[in-house]
Structures are given as structure tokens and as C-alpha cells.
Coordinates of C-alpha atoms in Angstrom, one line a residue:
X10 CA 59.3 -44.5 -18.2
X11 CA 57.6 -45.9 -21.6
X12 CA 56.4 -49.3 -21.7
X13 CA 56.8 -51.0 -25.1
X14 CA 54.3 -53.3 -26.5
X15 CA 54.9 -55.4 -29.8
X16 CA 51.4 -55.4 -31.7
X17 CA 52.0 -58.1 -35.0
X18 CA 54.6 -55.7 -36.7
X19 CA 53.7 -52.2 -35.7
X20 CA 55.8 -51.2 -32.4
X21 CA 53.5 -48.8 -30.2
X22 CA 55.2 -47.2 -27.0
X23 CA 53.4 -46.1 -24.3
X24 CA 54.3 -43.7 -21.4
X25 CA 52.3 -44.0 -18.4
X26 CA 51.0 -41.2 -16.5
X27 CA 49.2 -41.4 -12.9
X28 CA 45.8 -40.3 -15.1
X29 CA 44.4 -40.6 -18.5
X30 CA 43.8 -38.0 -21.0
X31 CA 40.7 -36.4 -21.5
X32 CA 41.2 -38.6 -25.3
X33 CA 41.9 -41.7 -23.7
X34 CA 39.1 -41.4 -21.2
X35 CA 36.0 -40.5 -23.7
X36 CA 38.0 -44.0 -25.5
X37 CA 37.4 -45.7 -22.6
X38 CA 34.0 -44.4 -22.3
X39 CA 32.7 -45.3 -25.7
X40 CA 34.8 -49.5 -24.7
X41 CA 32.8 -49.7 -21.5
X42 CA 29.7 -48.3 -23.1
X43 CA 30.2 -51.1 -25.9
X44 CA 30.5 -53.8 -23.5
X45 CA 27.6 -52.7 -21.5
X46 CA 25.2 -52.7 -24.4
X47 CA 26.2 -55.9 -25.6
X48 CA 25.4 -57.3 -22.0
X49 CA 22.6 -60.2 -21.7
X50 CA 19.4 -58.5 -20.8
X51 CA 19.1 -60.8 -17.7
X52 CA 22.2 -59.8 -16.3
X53 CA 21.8 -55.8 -17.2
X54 CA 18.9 -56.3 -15.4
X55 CA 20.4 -57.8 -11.9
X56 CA 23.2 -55.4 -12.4
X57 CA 20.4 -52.1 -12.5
X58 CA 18.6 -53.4 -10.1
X59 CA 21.4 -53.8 -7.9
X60 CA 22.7 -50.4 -8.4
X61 CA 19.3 -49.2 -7.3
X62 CA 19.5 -50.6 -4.3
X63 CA 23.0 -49.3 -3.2
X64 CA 21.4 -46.0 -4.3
X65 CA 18.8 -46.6 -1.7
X66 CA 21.1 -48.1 1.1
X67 CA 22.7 -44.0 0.9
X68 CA 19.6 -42.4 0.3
X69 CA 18.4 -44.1 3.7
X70 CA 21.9 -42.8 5.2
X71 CA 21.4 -39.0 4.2
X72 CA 17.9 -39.3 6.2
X73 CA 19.6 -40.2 9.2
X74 CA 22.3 -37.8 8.8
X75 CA 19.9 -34.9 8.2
X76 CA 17.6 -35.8 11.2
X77 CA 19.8 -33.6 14.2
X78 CA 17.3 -31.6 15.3
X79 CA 19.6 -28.7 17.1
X80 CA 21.6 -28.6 14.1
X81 CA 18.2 -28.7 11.7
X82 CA 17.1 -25.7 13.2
X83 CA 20.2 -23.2 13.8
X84 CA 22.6 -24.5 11.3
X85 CA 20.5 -26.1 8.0
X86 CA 23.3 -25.1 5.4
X87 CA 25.6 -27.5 7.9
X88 CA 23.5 -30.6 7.4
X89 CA 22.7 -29.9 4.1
X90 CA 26.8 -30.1 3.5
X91 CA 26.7 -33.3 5.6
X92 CA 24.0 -35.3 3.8
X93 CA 26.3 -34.1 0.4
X94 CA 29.0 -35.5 1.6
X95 CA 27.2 -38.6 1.9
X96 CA 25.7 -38.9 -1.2
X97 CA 29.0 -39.6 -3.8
X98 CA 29.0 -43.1 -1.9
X99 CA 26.4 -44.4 -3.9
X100 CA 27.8 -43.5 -7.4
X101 CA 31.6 -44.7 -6.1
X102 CA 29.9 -48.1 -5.0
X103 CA 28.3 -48.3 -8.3
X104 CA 31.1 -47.9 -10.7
X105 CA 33.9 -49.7 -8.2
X106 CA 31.2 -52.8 -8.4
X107 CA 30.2 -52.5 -12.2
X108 CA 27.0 -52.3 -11.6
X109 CA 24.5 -49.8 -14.5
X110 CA 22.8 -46.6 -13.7
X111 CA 19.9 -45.4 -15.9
X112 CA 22.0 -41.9 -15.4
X113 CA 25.4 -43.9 -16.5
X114 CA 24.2 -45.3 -19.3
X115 CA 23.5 -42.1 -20.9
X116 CA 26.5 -41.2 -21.6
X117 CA 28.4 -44.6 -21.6
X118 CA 26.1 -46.3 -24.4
X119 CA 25.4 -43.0 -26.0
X120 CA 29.1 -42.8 -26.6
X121 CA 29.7 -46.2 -27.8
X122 CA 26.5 -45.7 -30.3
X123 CA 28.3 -41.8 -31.3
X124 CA 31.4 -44.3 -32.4
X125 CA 29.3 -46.5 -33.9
X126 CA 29.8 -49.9 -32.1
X127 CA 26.8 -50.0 -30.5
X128 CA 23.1 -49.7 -32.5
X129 CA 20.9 -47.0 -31.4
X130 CA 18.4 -49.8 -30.3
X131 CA 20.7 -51.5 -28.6
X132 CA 21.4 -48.0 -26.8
X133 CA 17.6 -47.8 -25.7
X134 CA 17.6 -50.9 -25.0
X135 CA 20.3 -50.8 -22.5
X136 CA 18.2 -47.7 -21.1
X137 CA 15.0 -49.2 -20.8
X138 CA 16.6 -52.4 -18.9
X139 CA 18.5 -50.1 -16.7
X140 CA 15.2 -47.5 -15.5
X141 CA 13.1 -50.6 -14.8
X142 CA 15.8 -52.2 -12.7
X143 CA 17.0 -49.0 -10.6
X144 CA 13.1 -48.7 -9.9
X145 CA 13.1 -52.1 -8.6
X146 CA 16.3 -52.3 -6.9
X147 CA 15.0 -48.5 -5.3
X148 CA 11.4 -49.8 -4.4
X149 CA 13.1 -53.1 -2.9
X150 CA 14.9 -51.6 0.2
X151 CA 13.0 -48.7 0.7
X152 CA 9.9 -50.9 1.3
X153 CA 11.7 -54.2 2.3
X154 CA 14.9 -53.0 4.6
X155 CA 13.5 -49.5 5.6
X156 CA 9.9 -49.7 5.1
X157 CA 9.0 -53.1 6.9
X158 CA 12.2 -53.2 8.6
X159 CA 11.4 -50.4 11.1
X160 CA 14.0 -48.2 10.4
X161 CA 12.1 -44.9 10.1
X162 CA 9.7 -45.1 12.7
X163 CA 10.7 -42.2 14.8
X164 CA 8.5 -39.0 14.3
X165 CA 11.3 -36.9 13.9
X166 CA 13.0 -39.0 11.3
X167 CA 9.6 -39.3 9.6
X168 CA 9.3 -35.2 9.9
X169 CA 12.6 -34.9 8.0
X170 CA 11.4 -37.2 5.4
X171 CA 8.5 -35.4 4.5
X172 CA 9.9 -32.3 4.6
X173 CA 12.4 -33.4 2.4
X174 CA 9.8 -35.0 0.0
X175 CA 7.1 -32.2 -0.1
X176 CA 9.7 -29.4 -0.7
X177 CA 11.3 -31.6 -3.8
X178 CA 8.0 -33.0 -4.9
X179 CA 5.1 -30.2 -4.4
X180 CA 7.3 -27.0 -4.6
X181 CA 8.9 -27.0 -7.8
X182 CA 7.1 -26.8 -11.2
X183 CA 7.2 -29.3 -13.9
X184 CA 9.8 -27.0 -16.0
X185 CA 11.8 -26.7 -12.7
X186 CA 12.4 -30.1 -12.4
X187 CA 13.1 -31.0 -16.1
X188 CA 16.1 -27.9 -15.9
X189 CA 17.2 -29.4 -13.0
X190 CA 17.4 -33.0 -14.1
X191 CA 20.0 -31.9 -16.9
X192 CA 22.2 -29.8 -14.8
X193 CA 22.2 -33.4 -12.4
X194 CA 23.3 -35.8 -15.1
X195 CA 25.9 -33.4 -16.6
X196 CA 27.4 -33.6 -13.2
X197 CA 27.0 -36.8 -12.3
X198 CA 28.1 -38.1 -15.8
X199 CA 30.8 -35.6 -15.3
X200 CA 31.4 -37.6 -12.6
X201 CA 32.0 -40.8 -14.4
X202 CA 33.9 -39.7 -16.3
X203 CA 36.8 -37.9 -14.1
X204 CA 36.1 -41.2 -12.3
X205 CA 37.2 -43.7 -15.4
X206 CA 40.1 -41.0 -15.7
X207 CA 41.6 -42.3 -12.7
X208 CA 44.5 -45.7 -12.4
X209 CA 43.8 -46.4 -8.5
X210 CA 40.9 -46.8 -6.7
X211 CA 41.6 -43.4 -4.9
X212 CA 41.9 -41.3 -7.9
X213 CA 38.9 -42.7 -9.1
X214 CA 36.7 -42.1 -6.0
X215 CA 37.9 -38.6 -5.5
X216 CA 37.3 -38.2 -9.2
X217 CA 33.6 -39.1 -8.9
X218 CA 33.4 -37.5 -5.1
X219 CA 33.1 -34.0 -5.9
X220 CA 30.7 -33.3 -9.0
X221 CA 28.2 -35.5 -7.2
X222 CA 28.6 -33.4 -4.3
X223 CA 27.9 -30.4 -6.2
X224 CA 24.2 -31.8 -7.5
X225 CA 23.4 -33.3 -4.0
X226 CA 23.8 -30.1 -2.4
X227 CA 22.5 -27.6 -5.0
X228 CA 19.3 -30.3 -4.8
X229 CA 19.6 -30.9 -8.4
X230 CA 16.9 -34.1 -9.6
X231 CA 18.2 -37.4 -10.4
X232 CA 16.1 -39.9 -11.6
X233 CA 17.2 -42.8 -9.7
X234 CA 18.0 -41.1 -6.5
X235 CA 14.4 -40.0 -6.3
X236 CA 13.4 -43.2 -7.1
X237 CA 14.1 -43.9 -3.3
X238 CA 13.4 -40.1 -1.8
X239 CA 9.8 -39.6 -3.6
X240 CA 8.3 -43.6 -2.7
X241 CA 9.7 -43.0 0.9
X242 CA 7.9 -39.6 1.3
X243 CA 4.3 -41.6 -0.1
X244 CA 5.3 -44.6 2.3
X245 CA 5.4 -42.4 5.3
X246 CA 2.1 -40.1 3.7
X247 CA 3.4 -37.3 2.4
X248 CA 0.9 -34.6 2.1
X249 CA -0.4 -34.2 -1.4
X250 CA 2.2 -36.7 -2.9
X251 CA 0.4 -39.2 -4.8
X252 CA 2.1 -42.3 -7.3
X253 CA 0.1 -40.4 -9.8
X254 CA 1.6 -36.9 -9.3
X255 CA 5.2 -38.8 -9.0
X256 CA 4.9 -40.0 -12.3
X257 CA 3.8 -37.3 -14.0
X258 CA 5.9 -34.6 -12.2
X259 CA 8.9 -36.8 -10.7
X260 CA 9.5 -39.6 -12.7
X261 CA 8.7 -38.4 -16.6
X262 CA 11.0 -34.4 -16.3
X263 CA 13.9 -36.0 -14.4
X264 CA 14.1 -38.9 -17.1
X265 CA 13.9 -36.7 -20.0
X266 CA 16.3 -34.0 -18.2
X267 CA 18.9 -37.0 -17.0
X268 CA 18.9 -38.6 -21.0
X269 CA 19.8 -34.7 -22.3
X270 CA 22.3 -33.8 -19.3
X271 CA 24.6 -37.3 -19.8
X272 CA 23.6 -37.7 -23.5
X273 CA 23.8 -34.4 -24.5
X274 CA 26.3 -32.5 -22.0
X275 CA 28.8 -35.1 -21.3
X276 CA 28.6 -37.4 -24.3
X277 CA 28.1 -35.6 -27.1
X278 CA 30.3 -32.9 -26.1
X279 CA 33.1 -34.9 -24.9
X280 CA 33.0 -37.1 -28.3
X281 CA 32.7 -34.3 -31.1
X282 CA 35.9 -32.8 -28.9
X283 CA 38.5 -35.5 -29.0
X284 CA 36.6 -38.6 -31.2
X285 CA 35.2 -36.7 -34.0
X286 CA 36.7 -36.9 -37.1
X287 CA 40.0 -38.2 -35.0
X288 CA 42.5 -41.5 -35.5
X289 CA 41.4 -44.2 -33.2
X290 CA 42.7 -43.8 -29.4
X291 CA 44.7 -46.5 -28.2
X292 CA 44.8 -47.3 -24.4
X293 CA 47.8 -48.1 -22.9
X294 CA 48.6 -49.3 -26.0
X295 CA 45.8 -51.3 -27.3
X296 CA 43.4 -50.1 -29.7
X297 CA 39.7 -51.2 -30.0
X298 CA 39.7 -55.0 -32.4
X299 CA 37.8 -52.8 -34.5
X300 CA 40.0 -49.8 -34.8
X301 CA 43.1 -52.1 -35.0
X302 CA 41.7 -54.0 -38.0
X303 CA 40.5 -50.7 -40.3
X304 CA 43.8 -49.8 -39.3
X305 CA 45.7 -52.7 -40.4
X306 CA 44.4 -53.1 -43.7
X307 CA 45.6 -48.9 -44.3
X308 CA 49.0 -49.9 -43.5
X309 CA 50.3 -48.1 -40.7
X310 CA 48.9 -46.8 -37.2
X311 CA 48.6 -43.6 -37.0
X312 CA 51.3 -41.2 -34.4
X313 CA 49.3 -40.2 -31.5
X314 CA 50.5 -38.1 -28.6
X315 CA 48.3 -36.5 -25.6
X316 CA 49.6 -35.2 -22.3
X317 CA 49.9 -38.7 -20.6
X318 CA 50.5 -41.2 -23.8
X319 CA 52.9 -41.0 -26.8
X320 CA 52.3 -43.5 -29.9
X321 CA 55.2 -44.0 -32.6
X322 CA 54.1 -46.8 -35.2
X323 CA 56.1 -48.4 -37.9
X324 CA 54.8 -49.3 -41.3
X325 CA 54.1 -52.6 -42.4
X326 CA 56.5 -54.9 -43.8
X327 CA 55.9 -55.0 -47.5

């Protein structure tokens, strides 16, 4: 069934779908991204340093899961799958609360800035705010709730967890971790985006469940997620991991790798396909205050179809 909206004197009708378009989503994108940016430092602050900390909370969950000893040792793929099947939890809690993600921001700001409602400064700022708070909001309950809370004193736990940290920190070389920082924002931006696709809270969730699974398990390098992994490993004395080694080799390749994966990958690519050079996208009927007004003063809204939303408009009234 269409709904029918009255807009001043231009008549827009709207049919609902149980999704939105691949248009309407990189629209909503580029709305939320706006809002975001425009955000009081303060409070874009509270709200990274809040989604660092719910980012810790599942990080501290995928320990636990991953220390079973009997399967550890004959059936490793099997709690690998588990602790992936963990993860999305953190990204679902993040988005269903509203709360920013360095990784997020990427493409949501970068978007909005693409569209031009948002300054490039603004943009940065938005990312700077948002790294400094998912480090604080990631430091706080690993050394707070986990660290002086007792909750990995067990040698076995504390074997897994260097392990863990060694393998992702030590191993890999600086180039290894900057490739795979990219490939883990496009996904987990990917993520966001089939996410903001959905109507229902179940759509949505299953939307952002499985791209995040895919990074988790191909051990792919997030920024904020190692945030909590990397200081845990030092916490518990991690052989050869130093703060000084994390920042060169964790902190500064995942952040560049994230900012090109979201910005580049998902952003970019999703805006130069369906906002380039397009009409403005109107969601469930209502186009940006922006858009409406350019829009306005032409005459007439432009006809827009896609597979979930059809758009007939009328001319003004001379």
C-alpha cells in the first residue's frame, strides 16, 4: 500500500517496503552523518567513549569464550567461529544506542561532507573526538572492570590472552596490519550500512551481524576493537608488547587502514553510485530541509522511483 504525504503543494506518495533502497540508505547515511557532525563536542565525546566501552564489555566476552581448553587444542577453527559470533554484539549495541565509533564515523561524516552538509573540518573533527573517546571508553573497563576487577586472573584465561595479543601484535608486519585495517572497516561500515537499511530492530541487527562476523573471524584489525585486545595483552605482560610498539605498529596502520576502508570503500563508493550527480532522495517521503528548499525555488520535485519507494510530484501553483 502507498502512504500519501501532502508537502506545501507538491503531493509525494510513498510505498513502503520491509527495507530501504540501496539510494535511500546512502540518504540516510549522509542525514545521520550530518547530525553527528553537528553534535556538541562534549556530548560526541560521552557518546565515543561510551561506545568504547561496550566494545570492551564484548571484547572481554570473546576471551572467555575462547578460553575451553579441550576445544583450544583439538578443535581451534570451532572457537574461533564462536568468539565471531560474539563479536557483532558490540557494533549492534552501538548503533541500536546511538552511540559514535571512530570506524562509523568514517563513512557516516564522510558521506555527509561528499554531500556537502557537513565541512571537511567538521568531518575531522568528529574523528578526532571520536578516536580519543573509544580509547578512553576501551582503557576504562579493560583496566577498571577487567583489570582491577579480577576478572582475568586465571592462568589459562591469561594464556589465551597473550596468545591472542602476541600473534596479532608481534607476528604481522606494519604493511600487514595497514591491508588489513581496510578490508575491516569496509566490512564493518558495510555493516552499517545494511544495518541503517533495515525498519525493525531485527532487520537491522541481522543486517550488521554478518559482515562483522566475517572480519572477526578472518582476524582482520579494527582500530577500536584493539583498543581493548592490545592494552589487555600489555596489562597481563605480553611478551615483547610494549605502549611504544602499539602505537607505532597497532594504533597508527589500523587508523590509517579503518579511515580508507569506511571512507574510501563504503563511502565514497556508495555516494558516487546512487548520490552523484543524482535528484535529492527523499525518505519516506521527506527530503533533507536543504534539498526541499533548492527544490522549491526550481519549481517542481523531481519523479523518483527505486525498488521500495515511488515519488510522483506536481508542479507548483503559478
Amino acid at each position: 500500500m502507498g502512504a500519501r504525504i501532502q508537502n506545501q503543494q507538491n503531493t509525494v506518495w510513498i510505498r513502503n517496503g520491509n527495507a530501504y533502497s540501496p539510494i535511500e540508505t546512502i540518504e540516510i547515511v549522509g542525514r545521520l552523518g550530518t547530525f553527528k557532525a553537528n553534535m556538541f563536542p562534549a556530548k560526541i565525546f560521552c557518546s565515543a567513549v561510551y561506545a568504547g566501552c561496550l566494545v570492551s564489555f564484548v571484547g572481554g566476552a570473546t576471551f572467555i569464550a575462547s578460553n575451553i581448553p579441550w576445544m583450544a587444542e583439538n578443535t581451534p577453527g570451532l572457537v574461533k567461529t564462536i568468539s565471531a559470533i560474539l563479536f557483532p554484539c558490540a557494533l549492534v549495541m552501538i548503533f541500536m544506542s546511538g552511540a559514535d565509533l571512530f570506524t562509523g564515523s568514517t563513512m557516516l561524516t564522510g558521506v555527509a561532507c561528499l554531500q556537502g552538509r557537513v565541512p571537511w573540518y567538521k568531518m575531522l573533527l568528529h574523528w578526532f573526538i571520536c578516536f580519543w573517546g573509544n580509547l578512553c571508553g576501551c582503557l576504562f573497563v579493560m583496566a577498571i572492570i577487567f583489570g582491577y576487577g579480577g576478572l582475568f586472573k586465571d592462568p589459562a584465561q591469561v594464556k589465551v590472552i597473550q596468545s591472542y595479543v602476541y600473534a596479532k601484535q608481534v607476528v604481522p608486519e606494519w604493511h600487514h596490519i595497514f591491508i588489513r585495517a581496510i578490508g575491516c572497516n569496509w566490512l564493518v561500515c558495510l555493516a552499517a550500512f545494511l544495518g541503517l537499511a533495515g525498519r525493525d530492530l531485527m532487520s537491522r541487527a541481522m543486517g550488521m551481524w554478518w559482515p562483522v562476523f566475517c572480519f572477526a573471524i578472518l582476524g582482520l584489525d579494527h582500530v577500536v576493537a584493539n583498543m581493548f585486545f592490545i592494552p589487555m595483552g600489555i596489562w597481563h605482560g605480553t611478551p615483547e608488547v610494549t605502549v611504544g610498539l602499539y602505537i607505532w605498529k597497532g594504533i597508527i596502520p589500523a587508523l590509517l587502514g579503518n579511515a580508507i576502508g569506511g571512507g574510501v570503500f563504503c563511502g565514497m563508493y556508495y555516494y558516487f553510485m546512487y548520490l552523484h550527480n543524482q535528484d535529492p532522495v527523499p525518505i519516506d517521503g521527506i527530503y533533507f530541509p536543504a534539498d526541499l528548499a533548492r527544490l522549491e525555488e526550481g519549481g517542481a520535485l523531481p519523479q523518483y522511483e527505486s525498488d521500495d519507494c515511488v515519488v510522483t510530484t506536481q508542479e507548483k501553483k503559478k
